[in-house]
Amino acid sequence: MRWLKAMLRPEMPAQQSFPEKDTLRLPFSSFQTWCEQEQLSSAAASEITIVYQKVLHASKRLHSFQERIADHQQRREKAKELVQSKEQEWAQLLLDPHRQYLVELKQRRDQAQEKITKHRNTLDSAFTVLHQLLRRPENAVFHHALFSHYFFDSVKTLLADRELRIVLQLKAIQAALDAHQLVVPLRDLEAAYAALQALEPVIITAIQQECLDLQQDLFFISQQVSRKDLLQTLDDLDYWLKHHQQQVLKLEQDIQALEEEIQRVHERRQELVRQLESLASEALQRNIVITI
């Protein structure tokens, strides 16, 4: 296959060797003017012009990429300065014992809210399946208003449902499903059983207890934090620190991609310059070296 690829690949004109004394070195910037002054055949002039335009286009692309890299580097350094500034602000806050305590409270609050969100996602996913199943007209007899409350605000409803009335409803649904008293499309059967499995009494009880504990922790934190403005400052500082860190990372990735593109275009331009030298040397029967 190599010989076939070699036949299909366009060949660059082989540059003839001329005596060293016949070598002419030309800067690329004046190459076009020089060509216009020479008596070149129309065919040679046409070929040279085509390759010259390709070199010119590659040079413009390189210049554009270099400008973009310079801009990205400047923005990256600015972002790094902002990261350093936010890190210093954070470190300064930790010097004050009261503020350090607030930072710890903030971390506890964020962790509590993250856990509640995780439980909400678990409940919402399961109750969405059951809610859609029970809303079918043929299953209306098994529908209960409690399911609607869980569907619209699962965590709030669970916290209010201290007696866990939902457990009895879920058991009734499970029994009806096992007894084939519910109309469930075959494609939804697996999802219905998975939803009931995710809402087993033991799991529901555990989620309710943890959510109650987390709510109490959040209430305690809100009582301890007397300076709401400072806690908001911590939130803002945390947000902007992460934002600038991500900005630095993204700019570094973009710079690396641009550098790789510059290398590729530079190599292509070098090939075109050699091709241009070969065409000019052939047309004028002397060595032409183009500096760029």
mmCIF file of C-alpha atoms in Angstrom:
data_model
loop_
_atom_site.group_PDB
_atom_site.id
_atom_site.type_symbol
_atom_site.label_atom_id
_atom_site.label_comp_id
_atom_site.label_asym_id
_atom_site.label_seq_id
_atom_site.Cartn_x
_atom_site.Cartn_y
_atom_site.Cartn_z
ATOM 1 C CA MET A 1 0.000 0.000 0.000
ATOM 2 C CA ARG A 2 2.932 2.367 0.545
ATOM 3 C CA TRP A 3 3.654 2.581 -3.170
ATOM 4 C CA LEU A 4 -0.036 3.427 -3.810
ATOM 5 C CA LYS A 5 -0.007 6.217 -1.211
ATOM 6 C CA ALA A 6 3.211 7.535 -2.711
ATOM 7 C CA MET A 7 1.573 7.660 -6.147
ATOM 8 C CA LEU A 8 -1.501 9.476 -4.798
ATOM 9 C CA ARG A 9 0.456 11.999 -2.690
ATOM 10 C CA PRO A 10 1.191 15.217 -4.632
ATOM 11 C CA GLU A 11 4.873 15.491 -5.325
ATOM 12 C CA MET A 12 6.747 18.689 -4.462
ATOM 13 C CA PRO A 13 8.959 19.785 -7.347
ATOM 14 C CA ALA A 14 12.501 18.582 -6.835
ATOM 15 C CA GLN A 15 14.770 21.561 -6.343
ATOM 16 C CA GLN A 16 17.737 21.547 -8.682
ATOM 17 C CA SER A 17 21.171 22.273 -7.313
ATOM 18 C CA PHE A 18 22.946 25.317 -8.729
ATOM 19 C CA PRO A 19 26.403 26.715 -7.926
ATOM 20 C CA GLU A 20 26.659 28.384 -4.531
ATOM 21 C CA LYS A 21 27.645 31.691 -6.128
ATOM 22 C CA ASP A 22 24.264 31.730 -7.889
ATOM 23 C CA THR A 23 22.361 31.638 -4.579
ATOM 24 C CA LEU A 24 19.993 34.535 -3.934
ATOM 25 C CA ARG A 25 18.592 35.067 -0.430
ATOM 26 C CA LEU A 26 15.301 36.915 -0.273
ATOM 27 C CA PRO A 27 13.141 37.936 2.682
ATOM 28 C CA PHE A 28 9.588 36.712 2.208
ATOM 29 C CA SER A 29 8.277 40.267 2.666
ATOM 30 C CA SER A 30 9.970 41.394 -0.572
ATOM 31 C CA PHE A 31 9.545 38.144 -2.519
ATOM 32 C CA GLN A 32 6.417 39.235 -4.389
ATOM 33 C CA THR A 33 7.951 42.557 -5.477
ATOM 34 C CA TRP A 34 11.058 40.760 -6.678
ATOM 35 C CA CYS A 35 8.979 38.257 -8.684
ATOM 36 C CA GLU A 36 7.115 41.070 -10.419
ATOM 37 C CA GLN A 37 10.447 42.508 -11.598
ATOM 38 C CA GLU A 38 11.655 39.204 -13.044
ATOM 39 C CA GLN A 39 10.743 37.987 -16.498
ATOM 40 C CA LEU A 40 8.868 34.829 -15.518
ATOM 41 C CA SER A 41 6.769 32.695 -17.817
ATOM 42 C CA SER A 42 3.043 32.937 -17.209
ATOM 43 C CA ALA A 43 2.896 29.275 -16.106
ATOM 44 C CA ALA A 44 5.748 29.711 -13.602
ATOM 45 C CA ALA A 45 4.322 32.995 -12.332
ATOM 46 C CA SER A 46 0.918 31.375 -11.832
ATOM 47 C CA GLU A 47 2.345 28.429 -9.861
ATOM 48 C CA ILE A 48 4.542 30.702 -7.750
ATOM 49 C CA THR A 49 1.616 33.041 -7.007
ATOM 50 C CA ILE A 50 -0.581 30.160 -5.812
ATOM 51 C CA VAL A 51 2.059 28.847 -3.399
ATOM 52 C CA TYR A 52 2.977 32.379 -2.316
ATOM 53 C CA GLN A 53 -0.659 33.027 -1.331
ATOM 54 C CA LYS A 54 -0.699 29.799 0.693
ATOM 55 C CA VAL A 55 2.456 30.857 2.562
ATOM 56 C CA LEU A 56 0.950 34.283 3.154
ATOM 57 C CA HIS A 57 -2.255 32.727 4.499
ATOM 58 C CA ALA A 58 -0.280 30.421 6.814
ATOM 59 C CA SER A 59 1.730 33.400 8.095
ATOM 60 C CA LYS A 60 -1.457 35.320 8.853
ATOM 61 C CA ARG A 61 -2.854 32.329 10.729
ATOM 62 C CA LEU A 62 0.341 32.025 12.761
ATOM 63 C CA HIS A 63 0.182 35.708 13.631
ATOM 64 C CA SER A 64 -3.464 35.353 14.657
ATOM 65 C CA PHE A 65 -2.706 32.327 16.857
ATOM 66 C CA GLN A 66 0.235 34.118 18.469
ATOM 67 C CA GLU A 67 -1.974 37.101 19.285
ATOM 68 C CA ARG A 68 -4.579 34.799 20.815
ATOM 69 C CA ILE A 69 -1.928 33.044 22.911
ATOM 70 C CA ALA A 70 -0.635 36.388 24.159
ATOM 71 C CA ASP A 71 -4.187 37.388 25.092
ATOM 72 C CA HIS A 72 -4.832 34.050 26.834
ATOM 73 C CA GLN A 73 -1.545 34.266 28.717
ATOM 74 C CA GLN A 74 -2.384 37.762 29.907
ATOM 75 C CA ARG A 75 -5.836 36.648 31.045
ATOM 76 C CA ARG A 76 -4.347 33.567 32.736
ATOM 77 C CA GLU A 77 -1.890 35.680 34.721
ATOM 78 C CA LYS A 78 -4.731 37.982 35.748
ATOM 79 C CA ALA A 79 -6.811 34.994 36.841
ATOM 80 C CA LYS A 80 -3.845 33.602 38.802
ATOM 81 C CA GLU A 81 -3.505 36.932 40.580
ATOM 82 C CA LEU A 82 -7.198 36.818 41.467
ATOM 83 C CA VAL A 83 -6.853 33.248 42.767
ATOM 84 C CA GLN A 84 -3.911 34.304 44.922
ATOM 85 C CA SER A 85 -5.874 37.317 46.168
ATOM 86 C CA LYS A 86 -8.881 35.175 47.128
ATOM 87 C CA GLU A 87 -6.629 32.619 48.833
ATOM 88 C CA GLN A 88 -5.052 35.399 50.863
ATOM 89 C CA GLU A 89 -8.500 36.714 51.811
ATOM 90 C CA TRP A 90 -9.508 33.216 52.897
ATOM 91 C CA ALA A 91 -6.340 32.775 54.942
ATOM 92 C CA GLN A 92 -6.920 36.178 56.541
ATOM 93 C CA LEU A 93 -10.428 35.160 57.565
ATOM 94 C CA LEU A 94 -9.093 32.054 59.268
ATOM 95 C CA LEU A 95 -6.819 34.141 61.510
ATOM 96 C CA ASP A 96 -9.862 35.325 63.463
ATOM 97 C CA PRO A 97 -11.118 32.485 65.755
ATOM 98 C CA HIS A 98 -14.711 33.691 65.414
ATOM 99 C CA ARG A 99 -14.440 33.738 61.651
ATOM 100 C CA GLN A 100 -12.739 30.350 61.620
ATOM 101 C CA TYR A 101 -15.709 29.006 63.558
ATOM 102 C CA LEU A 102 -17.993 30.492 60.904
ATOM 103 C CA VAL A 103 -15.985 28.749 58.197
ATOM 104 C CA GLU A 104 -16.489 25.444 60.001
ATOM 105 C CA LEU A 105 -20.207 26.181 60.325
ATOM 106 C CA LYS A 106 -20.360 26.983 56.619
ATOM 107 C CA GLN A 107 -18.737 23.648 55.775
ATOM 108 C CA ARG A 108 -21.237 21.830 58.010
ATOM 109 C CA ARG A 109 -24.096 23.732 56.399
ATOM 110 C CA ASP A 110 -22.900 22.929 52.872
ATOM 111 C CA GLN A 111 -22.474 19.239 53.734
ATOM 112 C CA ALA A 112 -25.949 19.112 55.302
ATOM 113 C CA GLN A 113 -27.534 20.763 52.277
ATOM 114 C CA GLU A 114 -25.661 18.423 49.946
ATOM 115 C CA LYS A 115 -26.967 15.357 51.819
ATOM 116 C CA ILE A 116 -30.532 16.687 51.795
ATOM 117 C CA THR A 117 -30.262 17.289 48.041
ATOM 118 C CA LYS A 118 -29.018 13.719 47.569
ATOM 119 C CA HIS A 119 -31.991 12.348 49.529
ATOM 120 C CA ARG A 120 -34.375 14.604 47.600
ATOM 121 C CA ASN A 121 -33.054 13.225 44.308
ATOM 122 C CA THR A 122 -33.556 9.648 45.546
ATOM 123 C CA LEU A 123 -37.109 10.318 46.716
ATOM 124 C CA ASP A 124 -38.087 12.394 43.689
ATOM 125 C CA SER A 125 -36.909 9.724 41.272
ATOM 126 C CA ALA A 126 -38.969 6.987 42.964
ATOM 127 C CA PHE A 127 -42.101 9.039 43.637
ATOM 128 C CA THR A 128 -42.155 10.346 40.064
ATOM 129 C CA VAL A 129 -42.500 6.773 38.799
ATOM 130 C CA LEU A 130 -45.241 5.920 41.301
ATOM 131 C CA HIS A 131 -47.082 9.198 40.784
ATOM 132 C CA GLN A 132 -47.273 8.623 37.027
ATOM 133 C CA LEU A 133 -48.354 5.019 37.598
ATOM 134 C CA LEU A 134 -51.163 5.890 40.026
ATOM 135 C CA ARG A 135 -52.470 8.761 37.911
ATOM 136 C CA ARG A 136 -53.610 6.299 35.255
ATOM 137 C CA PRO A 137 -57.465 6.267 35.303
ATOM 138 C CA GLU A 138 -57.570 2.488 35.789
ATOM 139 C CA ASN A 139 -55.388 2.815 38.928
ATOM 140 C CA ALA A 140 -57.247 5.776 40.438
ATOM 141 C CA VAL A 141 -58.588 3.653 43.303
ATOM 142 C CA PHE A 142 -55.028 3.278 44.630
ATOM 143 C CA HIS A 143 -54.183 6.968 44.344
ATOM 144 C CA HIS A 144 -53.748 8.908 47.561
ATOM 145 C CA ALA A 145 -53.266 12.645 48.068
ATOM 146 C CA LEU A 146 -50.131 11.879 50.058
ATOM 147 C CA PHE A 147 -48.401 10.723 46.892
ATOM 148 C CA SER A 148 -49.028 14.104 45.289
ATOM 149 C CA HIS A 149 -47.470 15.870 48.272
ATOM 150 C CA TYR A 150 -44.407 13.615 48.077
ATOM 151 C CA PHE A 151 -44.220 14.141 44.339
ATOM 152 C CA PHE A 152 -44.207 17.956 44.580
ATOM 153 C CA ASP A 153 -41.965 18.338 47.673
ATOM 154 C CA SER A 154 -40.605 15.017 48.862
ATOM 155 C CA VAL A 155 -38.253 16.154 51.649
ATOM 156 C CA LYS A 156 -40.649 18.691 53.170
ATOM 157 C CA THR A 157 -43.461 16.119 53.118
ATOM 158 C CA LEU A 158 -41.233 13.449 54.645
ATOM 159 C CA LEU A 159 -40.203 15.775 57.480
ATOM 160 C CA ALA A 160 -43.864 16.556 58.179
ATOM 161 C CA ASP A 161 -44.958 12.915 57.912
ATOM 162 C CA ARG A 162 -43.716 11.988 61.406
ATOM 163 C CA GLU A 163 -45.954 8.893 61.635
ATOM 164 C CA LEU A 164 -44.723 7.767 58.215
ATOM 165 C CA ARG A 165 -48.217 7.253 56.838
ATOM 166 C CA ILE A 166 -46.575 6.857 53.469
ATOM 167 C CA VAL A 167 -45.268 3.430 54.496
ATOM 168 C CA LEU A 168 -48.810 1.995 54.677
ATOM 169 C CA GLN A 169 -49.587 3.454 51.273
ATOM 170 C CA LEU A 170 -46.427 1.971 49.786
ATOM 171 C CA LYS A 171 -47.222 -1.451 51.251
ATOM 172 C CA ALA A 172 -50.694 -1.285 49.705
ATOM 173 C CA ILE A 173 -49.192 -0.431 46.328
ATOM 174 C CA GLN A 174 -46.674 -3.273 46.649
ATOM 175 C CA ALA A 175 -49.436 -5.775 47.466
ATOM 176 C CA ALA A 176 -51.607 -4.569 44.599
ATOM 177 C CA LEU A 177 -48.687 -4.807 42.194
ATOM 178 C CA ASP A 178 -47.853 -8.352 43.324
ATOM 179 C CA ALA A 179 -51.525 -9.339 42.969
ATOM 180 C CA HIS A 180 -51.676 -7.853 39.442
ATOM 181 C CA GLN A 181 -54.387 -5.432 40.566
ATOM 182 C CA LEU A 182 -52.507 -2.483 39.096
ATOM 183 C CA VAL A 183 -52.456 -1.784 35.380
ATOM 184 C CA VAL A 184 -48.793 -1.396 34.550
ATOM 185 C CA PRO A 185 -47.379 -1.450 31.008
ATOM 186 C CA LEU A 186 -44.733 -4.107 30.690
ATOM 187 C CA ARG A 187 -42.094 -1.505 29.861
ATOM 188 C CA ASP A 188 -42.831 0.265 33.196
ATOM 189 C CA LEU A 189 -42.971 -2.828 35.390
ATOM 190 C CA GLU A 190 -39.266 -2.934 36.211
ATOM 191 C CA ALA A 191 -39.226 0.793 37.031
ATOM 192 C CA ALA A 192 -42.242 0.372 39.350
ATOM 193 C CA TYR A 193 -40.571 -2.409 41.351
ATOM 194 C CA ALA A 194 -37.299 -0.436 41.479
ATOM 195 C CA ALA A 195 -39.171 2.601 42.839
ATOM 196 C CA LEU A 196 -40.827 0.543 45.575
ATOM 197 C CA GLN A 197 -37.495 -1.051 46.447
ATOM 198 C CA ALA A 198 -35.935 2.420 46.818
ATOM 199 C CA LEU A 199 -38.767 3.356 49.204
ATOM 200 C CA GLU A 200 -38.673 0.341 51.524
ATOM 201 C CA PRO A 201 -39.748 1.151 55.125
ATOM 202 C CA VAL A 202 -36.210 0.788 56.471
ATOM 203 C CA ILE A 203 -34.840 3.175 53.839
ATOM 204 C CA ILE A 204 -37.667 5.693 54.308
ATOM 205 C CA THR A 205 -37.162 5.638 58.091
ATOM 206 C CA ALA A 206 -33.406 6.140 57.769
ATOM 207 C CA ILE A 207 -33.810 9.015 55.305
ATOM 208 C CA GLN A 208 -36.410 10.699 57.499
ATOM 209 C CA GLN A 209 -34.192 10.469 60.590
ATOM 210 C CA GLU A 210 -31.137 11.817 58.797
ATOM 211 C CA CYS A 211 -33.132 14.663 57.256
ATOM 212 C CA LEU A 212 -34.498 15.568 60.697
ATOM 213 C CA ASP A 213 -30.974 15.544 62.131
ATOM 214 C CA LEU A 214 -29.714 17.657 59.250
ATOM 215 C CA GLN A 215 -32.571 20.120 59.679
ATOM 216 C CA GLN A 216 -31.730 20.458 63.369
ATOM 217 C CA ASP A 217 -28.081 20.994 62.486
ATOM 218 C CA LEU A 218 -29.034 23.685 59.984
ATOM 219 C CA PHE A 219 -31.257 25.353 62.596
ATOM 220 C CA PHE A 220 -28.402 25.276 65.111
ATOM 221 C CA ILE A 221 -26.056 26.812 62.548
ATOM 222 C CA SER A 222 -28.529 29.568 61.732
ATOM 223 C CA GLN A 223 -28.815 30.386 65.444
ATOM 224 C CA GLN A 224 -25.039 30.465 65.900
ATOM 225 C CA VAL A 225 -24.356 32.710 62.957
ATOM 226 C CA SER A 226 -25.145 36.151 64.284
ATOM 227 C CA ARG A 227 -23.425 37.962 61.421
ATOM 228 C CA LYS A 228 -25.241 36.904 58.280
ATOM 229 C CA ASP A 229 -23.240 39.336 56.176
ATOM 230 C CA LEU A 230 -20.010 37.555 57.070
ATOM 231 C CA LEU A 231 -21.400 34.170 56.136
ATOM 232 C CA GLN A 232 -22.493 35.645 52.814
ATOM 233 C CA THR A 233 -18.953 36.968 52.391
ATOM 234 C CA LEU A 234 -17.641 33.436 52.883
ATOM 235 C CA ASP A 235 -20.073 32.111 50.281
ATOM 236 C CA ASP A 236 -19.042 34.782 47.781
ATOM 237 C CA LEU A 237 -15.357 34.212 48.463
ATOM 238 C CA ASP A 238 -15.708 30.469 48.003
ATOM 239 C CA TYR A 239 -17.609 30.960 44.739
ATOM 240 C CA TRP A 240 -15.118 33.386 43.196
ATOM 241 C CA LEU A 241 -12.102 31.356 44.297
ATOM 242 C CA LYS A 242 -13.445 28.272 42.503
ATOM 243 C CA HIS A 243 -14.482 30.393 39.521
ATOM 244 C CA HIS A 244 -10.995 31.852 39.025
ATOM 245 C CA GLN A 245 -9.325 28.459 39.561
ATOM 246 C CA GLN A 246 -11.486 26.957 36.814
ATOM 247 C CA GLN A 247 -10.718 29.962 34.622
ATOM 248 C CA VAL A 248 -6.965 29.388 35.007
ATOM 249 C CA LEU A 249 -7.364 25.701 34.119
ATOM 250 C CA LYS A 250 -9.493 26.464 31.045
ATOM 251 C CA LEU A 251 -7.055 29.108 29.774
ATOM 252 C CA GLU A 252 -4.099 26.741 30.212
ATOM 253 C CA GLN A 253 -5.926 24.089 28.176
ATOM 254 C CA ASP A 254 -6.715 26.649 25.461
ATOM 255 C CA ILE A 255 -3.087 27.831 25.363
ATOM 256 C CA GLN A 256 -1.852 24.266 24.959
ATOM 257 C CA ALA A 257 -4.305 23.681 22.093
ATOM 258 C CA LEU A 258 -3.186 26.907 20.382
ATOM 259 C CA GLU A 259 0.493 25.981 20.747
ATOM 260 C CA GLU A 260 -0.185 22.621 19.099
ATOM 261 C CA GLU A 261 -2.021 24.366 16.263
ATOM 262 C CA ILE A 262 0.839 26.841 15.832
ATOM 263 C CA GLN A 263 3.306 23.965 15.551
ATOM 264 C CA ARG A 264 1.149 22.293 12.908
ATOM 265 C CA VAL A 265 0.705 25.488 10.844
ATOM 266 C CA HIS A 266 4.403 26.350 11.205
ATOM 267 C CA GLU A 267 5.440 22.958 9.816
ATOM 268 C CA ARG A 268 2.992 23.348 6.949
ATOM 269 C CA ARG A 269 4.335 26.820 6.172
ATOM 270 C CA GLN A 270 7.898 25.482 6.080
ATOM 271 C CA GLU A 271 6.819 22.887 3.525
ATOM 272 C CA LEU A 272 5.221 25.610 1.411
ATOM 273 C CA VAL A 273 8.334 27.818 1.636
ATOM 274 C CA ARG A 274 10.490 24.935 0.396
ATOM 275 C CA GLN A 275 8.020 24.403 -2.432
ATOM 276 C CA LEU A 276 8.138 28.120 -3.257
ATOM 277 C CA GLU A 277 11.963 28.078 -3.274
ATOM 278 C CA SER A 278 11.911 25.098 -5.612
ATOM 279 C CA LEU A 279 9.517 26.766 -8.066
ATOM 280 C CA ALA A 280 11.451 30.045 -8.063
ATOM 281 C CA SER A 281 14.808 28.283 -8.467
ATOM 282 C CA GLU A 282 13.477 26.243 -11.366
ATOM 283 C CA ALA A 283 12.037 29.322 -13.078
ATOM 284 C CA LEU A 284 15.228 31.412 -12.742
ATOM 285 C CA GLN A 285 17.813 28.628 -12.930
ATOM 286 C CA ARG A 286 19.551 29.715 -9.718
ATOM 287 C CA ASN A 287 19.320 28.879 -6.024
ATOM 288 C CA ILE A 288 16.599 30.874 -4.295
ATOM 289 C CA VAL A 289 16.515 30.882 -0.482
ATOM 290 C CA ILE A 290 13.557 32.553 1.215
ATOM 291 C CA THR A 291 13.933 33.807 4.759
ATOM 292 C CA ILE A 292 10.791 34.273 6.832
#
